[in-house]
Coordinates of C-alpha atoms and ligand atoms in Angstrom, one line a residue:
M66 CA 21.4 11.6 5.2
A67 CA 19.5 11.6 2.0
T68 CA 15.9 12.5 2.7
T69 CA 13.2 10.5 0.8
N70 CA 12.4 13.3 -1.3
D71 CA 16.0 13.2 -2.2
I72 CA 15.9 9.4 -3.1
R73 CA 12.8 9.8 -5.1
R74 CA 14.3 12.3 -7.3
A75 CA 17.8 10.4 -7.3
F76 CA 15.7 7.5 -8.8
L77 CA 14.0 9.4 -11.2
D78 CA 17.2 11.4 -12.5
Y79 CA 19.2 8.1 -12.8
F80 CA 16.6 6.4 -15.1
S81 CA 15.9 9.8 -17.0
A82 CA 19.7 9.9 -17.7
R83 CA 19.2 6.5 -18.9
G84 CA 16.5 7.4 -21.9
H85 CA 13.7 7.0 -19.7
A86 CA 10.8 9.5 -19.9
E87 CA 9.9 11.0 -16.5
V88 CA 6.0 10.0 -16.3
A89 CA 3.9 11.6 -13.4
S90 CA 2.1 9.4 -10.8
S91 CA -1.3 8.4 -12.1
P92 CA -4.1 9.0 -9.8
L93 CA -5.1 6.5 -7.2
V94 CA -8.4 5.7 -8.8
P95 CA -7.5 3.7 -12.1
R96 CA -9.0 5.1 -14.9
N97 CA -8.6 2.2 -17.3
D98 CA -9.3 -0.9 -14.8
P99 CA -12.8 -0.7 -13.7
T100 CA -11.8 -4.2 -11.8
L101 CA -9.6 -2.7 -9.8
M102 CA -10.3 -0.9 -6.7
F103 CA -7.5 1.4 -6.4
T104 CA -3.7 1.8 -8.3
N105 CA -1.8 -0.9 -6.6
A106 CA 1.5 -0.7 -8.7
G107 CA 3.6 1.4 -11.1
M108 CA 2.6 -0.7 -14.1
V109 CA -1.3 0.0 -13.9
Q110 CA -1.1 2.9 -15.8
F111 CA 0.8 1.3 -18.4
K112 CA -1.2 -1.8 -18.6
N113 CA -2.5 -1.1 -22.3
V114 CA 1.2 -0.2 -23.6
F115 CA 2.4 -3.6 -22.3
T116 CA -0.6 -5.4 -24.2
G117 CA 0.1 -3.5 -27.3
Q118 CA -3.5 -1.7 -27.4
E119 CA -1.9 1.7 -26.7
T120 CA 1.6 3.3 -28.1
R121 CA 3.3 6.0 -26.5
D122 CA 6.2 8.2 -28.1
Y123 CA 8.6 6.6 -25.6
N124 CA 9.4 2.9 -25.0
R125 CA 11.4 3.3 -21.6
A126 CA 9.5 5.3 -18.9
V127 CA 10.2 6.1 -14.7
T128 CA 7.9 6.9 -12.3
S129 CA 7.2 7.2 -8.7
Q130 CA 3.8 6.0 -8.8
K131 CA 1.5 6.4 -5.4
C132 CA -0.3 3.0 -4.6
V133 CA -2.9 2.1 -2.2
R134 CA -3.0 -1.8 -1.2
A135 CA -6.1 -2.3 1.0
G136 CA -8.6 -4.1 -0.8
G137 CA -8.7 -6.6 -3.7
K138 CA -5.7 -9.0 -4.7
H139 CA -2.9 -7.1 -2.7
N140 CA -4.6 -5.9 0.7
D141 CA -1.8 -4.8 3.2
L142 CA -4.4 -3.2 5.8
D143 CA -4.3 -6.1 8.3
N144 CA -0.3 -5.8 8.1
V145 CA -0.1 -2.0 9.1
G146 CA 0.9 -1.7 12.5
Y147 CA 2.5 -5.3 12.7
T148 CA 5.2 -5.3 10.1
A149 CA 8.2 -2.8 9.7
R150 CA 7.7 -2.8 6.0
H151 CA 3.6 -2.5 5.1
H152 CA 1.9 0.3 4.4
T153 CA -1.7 0.6 2.8
F154 CA -0.2 3.9 1.0
F155 CA 3.5 3.8 -0.3
E156 CA 5.2 5.1 -3.4
M157 CA 6.3 2.6 -5.9
L158 CA 9.8 3.6 -7.9
G159 CA 9.7 1.9 -11.1
N160 CA 11.4 1.9 -14.2
F161 CA 9.7 0.2 -17.6
S162 CA 10.7 -1.0 -20.8
F163 CA 8.0 -1.5 -23.5
G164 CA 9.5 -3.8 -26.0
D165 CA 12.7 -2.5 -25.5
Y166 CA 15.7 -3.6 -23.2
F167 CA 15.1 -6.8 -21.4
K168 CA 16.6 -9.1 -18.3
A169 CA 20.3 -8.1 -18.6
E170 CA 19.8 -4.4 -18.9
A171 CA 17.2 -4.6 -16.1
I172 CA 19.2 -6.5 -13.8
E173 CA 22.6 -4.1 -14.5
F174 CA 20.4 -1.2 -14.0
A175 CA 19.1 -2.1 -10.8
W176 CA 22.4 -3.3 -9.6
T177 CA 24.3 -0.4 -10.6
L178 CA 22.0 1.9 -9.0
I179 CA 21.7 0.3 -5.6
T180 CA 25.1 -0.7 -5.1
G181 CA 26.8 2.4 -7.4
E182 CA 24.6 5.1 -6.7
F183 CA 23.2 4.4 -3.3
G184 CA 26.3 2.4 -2.2
L185 CA 24.8 -0.7 -0.6
P186 CA 27.2 -3.0 0.6
K187 CA 26.9 -6.2 -1.6
D188 CA 27.2 -8.9 0.7
K189 CA 24.2 -7.5 2.5
L190 CA 21.9 -8.1 -0.8
L191 CA 20.1 -11.1 -2.4
A192 CA 17.9 -11.9 -5.2
T193 CA 15.4 -14.4 -5.9
V194 CA 14.7 -15.9 -9.3
Y195 CA 11.7 -18.0 -10.9
A196 CA 12.8 -21.8 -10.0
E197 CA 12.9 -22.3 -13.8
D198 CA 14.5 -19.0 -14.5
D199 CA 18.2 -20.1 -15.5
E200 CA 18.8 -17.2 -17.6
A201 CA 18.1 -14.7 -14.7
A202 CA 20.3 -16.8 -12.4
A203 CA 23.0 -16.8 -14.5
L204 CA 22.9 -13.2 -14.9
W205 CA 22.8 -12.3 -11.3
K206 CA 25.9 -14.2 -11.1
K207 CA 27.6 -12.5 -13.9
I208 CA 26.4 -9.0 -13.6
A209 CA 26.1 -8.7 -9.9
G210 CA 28.7 -11.7 -8.9
L211 CA 26.3 -13.0 -6.4
P212 CA 27.3 -16.0 -5.1
E213 CA 25.3 -19.1 -5.7
E214 CA 23.7 -19.4 -2.2
R215 CA 22.4 -15.4 -2.4
I216 CA 20.5 -16.5 -5.4
I217 CA 17.5 -18.2 -4.4
R218 CA 15.5 -20.1 -6.6
I219 CA 11.9 -19.7 -5.5
P220 CA 9.4 -22.2 -7.3
T221 CA 5.9 -20.5 -6.5
S222 CA 3.9 -17.6 -7.9
D223 CA 5.2 -15.2 -6.1
N224 CA 8.2 -15.2 -8.3
F225 CA 5.9 -15.4 -11.5
W226 CA 3.9 -12.6 -12.5
A227 CA 0.7 -12.5 -14.7
M228 CA -1.4 -9.3 -15.5
G229 CA -4.3 -11.9 -15.5
D230 CA -5.7 -15.2 -16.5
T231 CA -4.5 -14.2 -19.8
G232 CA -2.5 -11.8 -21.1
P233 CA 1.5 -10.6 -20.9
C234 CA 3.5 -12.8 -17.9
G235 CA 6.9 -14.1 -17.1
P236 CA 9.3 -14.9 -14.3
C237 CA 10.2 -12.3 -11.9
S238 CA 13.4 -11.6 -9.6
E239 CA 13.1 -9.7 -6.0
I240 CA 16.0 -8.2 -4.6
F241 CA 16.2 -8.4 -0.5
F242 CA 18.3 -6.6 2.1
D243 CA 19.4 -8.3 4.9
H244 CA 19.0 -5.7 7.9
G245 CA 21.2 -8.2 10.0
P246 CA 20.8 -10.9 12.8
S247 CA 19.6 -8.9 15.5
I248 CA 16.3 -8.9 13.9
P249 CA 14.4 -12.5 13.8
G250 CA 13.1 -14.1 10.4
G251 CA 15.0 -16.1 7.7
P252 CA 15.6 -15.5 4.2
P253 CA 13.1 -15.7 1.4
G254 CA 11.7 -19.3 0.7
S255 CA 12.9 -20.3 4.2
P256 CA 10.4 -21.5 6.6
D257 CA 10.7 -18.5 8.9
E258 CA 10.8 -15.9 6.0
D259 CA 8.1 -13.8 7.4
G260 CA 9.9 -12.1 10.0
D261 CA 11.2 -8.8 9.0
R262 CA 14.9 -9.4 8.7
F263 CA 15.4 -9.9 5.0
I264 CA 13.0 -7.1 3.6
E265 CA 12.3 -7.3 -0.2
I266 CA 13.2 -4.0 -1.8
W267 CA 12.6 -4.2 -5.4
N268 CA 10.8 -6.3 -7.7
L269 CA 11.8 -6.9 -11.2
V270 CA 9.0 -8.6 -13.7
F271 CA 10.3 -9.9 -16.8
M272 CA 7.2 -10.2 -19.1
Q273 CA 8.2 -12.7 -21.9
Y274 CA 5.4 -14.7 -22.5
E275 CA 1.7 -14.2 -23.6
Q276 CA -0.9 -16.4 -21.9
V277 CA -3.3 -16.6 -25.0
T278 CA -5.7 -19.0 -23.4
P279 CA -5.5 -20.8 -19.9
D280 CA -3.8 -23.8 -21.7
E281 CA -1.5 -21.8 -24.3
R282 CA 1.5 -19.7 -23.5
V283 CA 3.7 -18.3 -26.3
N284 CA 6.9 -15.8 -26.3
L285 CA 6.3 -12.1 -26.8
P286 CA 8.1 -11.3 -29.6
R287 CA 9.2 -8.0 -27.8
P288 CA 9.6 -9.0 -24.1
S289 CA 9.1 -6.1 -21.7
I290 CA 10.4 -5.0 -18.4
D291 CA 8.2 -3.9 -15.2
T292 CA 9.8 -3.0 -11.5
G293 CA 8.8 -1.9 -8.5
M294 CA 10.9 -0.7 -5.6
G295 CA 8.9 1.0 -2.1
L296 CA 10.3 4.2 -1.9
E297 CA 9.7 4.1 1.8
R298 CA 11.8 0.5 2.1
I299 CA 14.7 1.7 0.4
S300 CA 14.7 4.8 2.4
A301 CA 14.6 2.9 5.4
V302 CA 18.0 0.9 4.3
L303 CA 19.5 4.3 2.9
Q304 CA 18.9 6.1 6.1
G305 CA 20.3 3.2 8.0
K306 CA 16.8 2.2 9.4
H307 CA 15.4 -1.1 10.0
D308 CA 11.7 0.1 10.4
N309 CA 9.8 2.2 7.6
Y310 CA 8.2 4.1 10.1
E311 CA 11.6 5.5 11.2
I312 CA 12.0 7.1 7.8
D313 CA 12.2 11.1 7.8
T314 CA 9.0 11.7 6.3
M315 CA 7.2 9.1 8.4
R316 CA 9.0 10.3 11.4
R317 CA 7.5 13.8 11.3
I318 CA 4.3 12.3 11.2
I319 CA 4.5 10.2 14.1
E320 CA 6.0 13.0 15.9
A321 CA 3.6 15.6 15.0
S322 CA 1.0 12.9 16.3
A323 CA 2.3 11.9 19.3
E324 CA 2.3 15.7 20.6
A325 CA -1.1 16.5 19.2
A326 CA -1.9 13.2 21.4
G327 CA 0.1 14.3 24.4
V328 CA 2.2 10.9 24.3
D329 CA 5.7 9.8 23.9
P330 CA 6.5 9.1 20.0
D331 CA 9.0 6.1 21.5
G332 CA 6.8 4.9 24.0
E333 CA 4.0 2.2 24.6
F334 CA 2.2 3.2 21.4
K335 CA 4.5 2.0 18.5
V336 CA 1.5 -0.1 16.6
S337 CA -0.8 2.8 17.1
H338 CA 1.6 5.4 15.7
R339 CA 2.4 3.4 12.7
V340 CA -1.3 2.9 12.0
V341 CA -2.5 6.6 12.5
A342 CA 0.7 7.9 10.3
D343 CA -0.1 5.3 7.4
H344 CA -3.8 5.7 7.6
L345 CA -3.4 9.6 7.4
R346 CA -1.5 9.5 4.5
A347 CA -3.6 6.9 2.6
S348 CA -6.8 8.7 3.4
T349 CA -5.8 12.0 2.5
F350 CA -4.3 11.1 -0.6
L351 CA -7.3 9.1 -1.6
I352 CA -9.5 12.3 -0.9
A353 CA -7.0 14.3 -3.1
D354 CA -7.8 11.8 -5.9
G355 CA -11.5 12.2 -5.6
V356 CA -12.3 9.4 -2.9
L357 CA -15.0 10.5 0.0
P358 CA -16.1 8.2 2.9
S359 CA -19.2 6.2 2.0
N360 CA -21.2 2.8 2.8
E361 CA -19.7 1.0 -0.4
G362 CA -16.8 0.5 -3.1
R363 CA -13.8 2.7 -2.9
G364 CA -15.7 5.2 -0.1
Y365 CA -16.2 2.1 2.0
V366 CA -12.6 1.3 2.3
L367 CA -11.5 4.8 2.9
R368 CA -14.1 4.9 5.9
R369 CA -12.5 1.8 7.0
I370 CA -9.1 3.5 6.8
M371 CA -10.3 6.5 8.6
R372 CA -11.8 4.7 11.3
R373 CA -8.9 2.1 12.1
A374 CA -7.0 5.0 12.7
M375 CA -9.5 7.0 15.0
R376 CA -9.5 4.0 16.8
H377 CA -5.9 4.3 17.4
A378 CA -5.7 7.8 18.0
H379 CA -8.3 6.7 21.0
I380 CA -6.0 3.9 22.0
M381 CA -3.6 7.0 22.5
G382 CA -5.9 8.7 24.8
C383 CA -7.2 11.3 22.3
T384 CA -10.5 12.6 23.3
D385 CA -10.6 15.5 20.3
P386 CA -10.3 14.6 16.8
L387 CA -6.7 14.0 15.9
L388 CA -6.0 12.9 12.2
H389 CA -7.1 16.5 10.6
R390 CA -4.2 17.8 12.6
L391 CA -1.8 16.2 11.1
V392 CA -2.9 17.0 7.4
P393 CA -0.4 20.3 7.3
T394 CA 2.7 18.2 8.2
L395 CA 1.8 15.6 5.4
V396 CA 1.6 18.4 3.2
R397 CA 4.6 20.0 4.1
E398 CA 6.4 16.8 3.9
M399 CA 4.8 15.3 0.5
G400 CA 3.0 18.7 -0.9
E401 CA 5.9 19.6 -3.2
A402 CA 6.0 16.1 -5.0
F403 CA 2.3 15.7 -5.0
P404 CA 0.7 19.2 -5.5
E405 CA -2.7 17.5 -5.5
L406 CA -2.3 17.4 -1.4
G407 CA -1.8 21.2 -1.2
R408 CA -4.8 21.9 -3.2
A409 CA -6.8 19.0 -1.3
Q410 CA -5.8 20.4 2.1
A411 CA -8.7 21.9 3.0
L412 CA -11.3 19.1 2.1
A413 CA -9.4 16.5 3.6
T414 CA -9.0 18.5 6.8
E415 CA -12.8 18.8 6.9
T416 CA -13.8 15.7 5.9
L417 CA -11.4 13.7 8.5
K418 CA -12.9 16.1 11.3
L419 CA -16.4 15.1 10.4
E420 CA -16.0 11.8 9.9
E421 CA -14.1 11.5 13.1
T422 CA -16.4 13.5 15.2
R423 CA -19.4 11.6 14.2
F424 CA -17.5 8.3 14.6
K425 CA -16.8 9.0 18.0
E426 CA -20.0 8.4 20.0
T427 CA -20.0 4.9 18.2
L428 CA -16.4 4.4 18.8
D429 CA -16.9 5.2 22.4
R430 CA -20.0 2.9 22.9
G431 CA -18.5 0.1 20.8
L432 CA -15.3 0.0 22.7
R433 CA -17.0 0.1 26.2
I434 CA -19.3 -2.8 24.8
L435 CA -16.9 -5.2 23.5
S436 CA -14.5 -4.5 26.7
E437 CA -17.6 -6.1 28.6
E438 CA -17.6 -8.7 26.5
T439 CA -14.0 -9.4 26.4
G440 CA -14.1 -9.5 30.1
K441 CA -16.1 -12.4 30.3
L442 CA -13.8 -14.5 28.2
G443 CA -10.8 -16.8 29.4
E444 CA -7.8 -16.0 28.4
G445 CA -7.1 -16.4 24.3
Q446 CA -10.8 -17.3 23.9
A447 CA -12.5 -16.3 20.6
L448 CA -15.4 -14.0 20.5
N449 CA -18.9 -15.5 19.9
G450 CA -19.6 -14.2 16.5
E451 CA -23.1 -13.2 17.7
V452 CA -21.9 -10.9 19.8
A453 CA -19.5 -9.3 17.1
F454 CA -22.5 -8.9 14.8
K455 CA -24.6 -7.3 17.5
L456 CA -21.9 -4.7 17.8
Y457 CA -21.9 -4.2 13.8
D458 CA -25.4 -4.1 13.5
T459 CA -27.1 -2.5 16.7
Y460 CA -24.4 -0.1 17.6
G461 CA -22.7 0.5 14.0
F462 CA -19.2 -0.9 15.4
P463 CA -17.4 -2.4 12.3
V464 CA -16.6 -5.7 12.1
D465 CA -12.7 -4.9 11.2
L466 CA -12.2 -3.1 14.3
T467 CA -13.6 -5.7 16.4
A468 CA -11.3 -8.4 14.9
D469 CA -8.1 -5.5 14.8
I470 CA -8.9 -5.3 19.0
L471 CA -9.3 -9.0 19.4
R472 CA -6.1 -9.5 17.6
G473 CA -4.1 -7.1 19.8
Q474 CA -5.3 -9.2 22.7
G475 CA -4.3 -12.3 21.0
R476 CA -8.0 -13.9 20.4
A477 CA -10.0 -14.7 17.5
L478 CA -13.4 -13.6 16.1
D479 CA -15.8 -16.2 15.3
Q480 CA -16.2 -15.5 11.7
A481 CA -18.4 -18.3 10.5
G482 CA -20.6 -17.1 13.4
F483 CA -20.9 -13.5 12.6
D484 CA -21.6 -14.3 8.9
A485 CA -24.2 -16.7 9.9
A486 CA -25.9 -13.9 11.9
M487 CA -25.2 -11.7 8.9
E488 CA -26.7 -13.9 6.4
R489 CA -29.8 -14.3 8.7
Q490 CA -30.2 -10.4 8.7
R491 CA -29.7 -10.2 5.1
A492 CA -32.7 -12.4 4.5
A493 CA -34.6 -10.3 7.0
A494 CA -33.7 -7.3 5.4
R495 CA -34.3 -8.8 2.0
K496 CA -38.1 -9.0 2.8
S497 CA -38.3 -5.4 4.5
W498 CA -36.0 -3.0 3.6
S499 CA -35.9 0.0 5.2
G500 CA -33.0 2.3 5.3
S501 CA -30.1 2.2 7.2
G502 CA -30.0 5.8 8.4
E503 CA -26.5 5.8 7.1
A504 CA -27.4 7.7 3.7
A505 CA -27.9 10.9 5.6
T506 CA -24.3 10.8 6.6
D507 CA -23.1 10.4 3.3
R508 CA -25.3 13.2 2.0
T509 CA -23.3 15.5 4.7
W510 CA -20.1 14.2 2.7
F511 CA -21.2 15.9 -0.2
E512 CA -22.2 19.0 1.7
V513 CA -18.9 19.3 3.0
R514 CA -17.3 19.0 -0.4
D515 CA -19.6 21.6 -1.8
K516 CA -18.7 24.2 1.0
V517 CA -15.0 23.5 0.7
G518 CA -14.8 22.6 -2.7
A519 CA -14.0 19.2 -4.4
T520 CA -10.4 18.7 -5.4
E521 CA -10.3 20.0 -9.0
F522 CA -10.6 17.7 -11.6
L523 CA -9.7 18.2 -14.8
G524 CA -10.5 15.3 -16.8
Y525 CA -7.8 12.7 -17.8
D526 CA -6.7 13.8 -20.7
T527 CA -5.8 17.4 -20.0
T528 CA -4.2 16.5 -16.2
S529 CA -0.4 15.5 -16.7
A530 CA -0.9 12.1 -15.4
E531 CA 0.0 10.7 -18.7
G532 CA 2.0 13.2 -20.0
V533 CA 5.8 13.2 -19.7
V534 CA 6.9 15.7 -17.5
Ligands
ATP715 P1 6.1 -8.2 0.3 O1 6.3 -9.6 0.0 O2 7.0 -7.6 1.3 O3 4.5 -7.8 0.5 P2 5.4 -7.8 -2.6 O4 6.1 -8.9 -3.2 O5 3.8 -7.9 -1.9 O6 6.0 -7.1 -1.0 P3 5.2 -6.0 -5.0 O7 4.1 -6.5 -5.0 O8 6.5 -7.1 -5.6 O9 5.2 -5.9 -3.4 O10 5.4 -4.4 -4.9 C1 7.0 -3.9 -5.8 C2 7.4 -3.4 -4.5 O11 7.0 -2.6 -3.7 C3 8.5 -4.2 -3.3 O12 9.5 -5.2 -3.6 C4 8.1 -3.3 -2.0 O13 9.6 -2.9 -2.1 C5 7.3 -2.4 -2.5 N1 5.9 -2.7 -1.5 C6 4.6 -3.6 -1.8 N2 3.7 -3.6 -1.1 C7 4.2 -2.7 -0.2 C8 3.5 -1.9 1.3 N3 2.0 -2.8 1.6 N4 4.2 -1.0 1.7 C9 5.4 -0.5 1.2 N5 5.8 -0.8 0.1 C10 5.4 -2.0 -0.4
MG716 MG1 2.8 -7.9 -0.4
MG717 MG1 7.0 -10.3 -2.3
MG718 MG1 7.5 -8.6 -5.0

């Protein structure tokens, strides 16, 4: 069985052999886009190359890019635990053409890789195209021999990609794998597509236009290609699994976590196992790229991710901090491909441990109060927003945890009530601001960092992030 590490390598080698420069993943904190919270796709580090503002000494590249989707336009935080295919942290394999090859070669490269090298059965694959993109539909028929009914035309923005309100844009084509009728869900574009039977593995973007103004779109003189394939998703397919969380690397983290928690890795805690494994990866990779938990911006997203994982450790009955104990397993699984993990091991371990230790009391108390409150509700009844706000404001219990817990019980949160209470509080706070006391916590993070040493930051120009490996 091909390991995930082998599959990453096979992808990079396949495109290197076809003239692509192998470029290292860029950091999770994007350096060229202050509007973007985290790097969320392979193309991020090449944005300026696509727009022509920057040139490189190659016009084809291949990467395995670290991505986090836990905020902003792409936010998969709430999906984690509940779908077989979403992570907050994942690797996106991508091949890129900067004004070099276009649609026909991109489809040919992808098809030959998955059906040739990877040996996927053709009758399990289907492709979507943008409804107006007759060219792509014809190429799928010609190159892949896909029958008409497995080339699905999608009229929505799901199959039209744009960098922003202006800039490069174009139709895209998503390749799906059919995991079979035993899994619920319909093909893309159908009303029940949200089931997990048909899983999108690869997205090919055909950048052929430039949106000059909101009303004017022109053809790009030299169209480009941007693709993204989820490493964990293709690994699942190649390892004969339906669920991303059953691939080798994820499974080992889940086993380590189940063992540390003293529970069955295959038992009743499926959602919690997924959340802990995913969030451990996201947290550790973010810390390795210089993010520390705090109460705002990126650090706040990191803190939310960590706290959500801690709550799931609690569900599994852990009384002692769990996450930091799993760092060695992660470093073993992924440290070779990402040496920054090993360098940040001490910092990540200390940070996770301290955050979990400090949060424990808040978590225990909040859960107790919330369970008293939900105990008073009828089945499926929503929780009053005032109560959620009190938990948040008085007891420091994060509202996204409250929402996550309610969701597990089939209840909604009265968000409007929560927002109203929050607004009232803000108005009062504006009048007389006195610190929340949390600043002291943040100081502690910097003390830890000083103690164990921050991840070495070499400055972007001297790292290999941009260079050809
Ligand atoms: P989906 O529709 O399944 O949410 P997407 O269309 O949002 O996926 P893209 O933005 O096209 O995803 O990203 C390119 C590829 O990256 C996808 O085809 C998929 O293989 C992978 N991918 C996207 N989001 C995730 C995620 N949250 N976890 C794991 N892999 C992902
Ligand atoms: Mg998505
Ligand atoms: Mg999609
Ligand atoms: Mg897609």
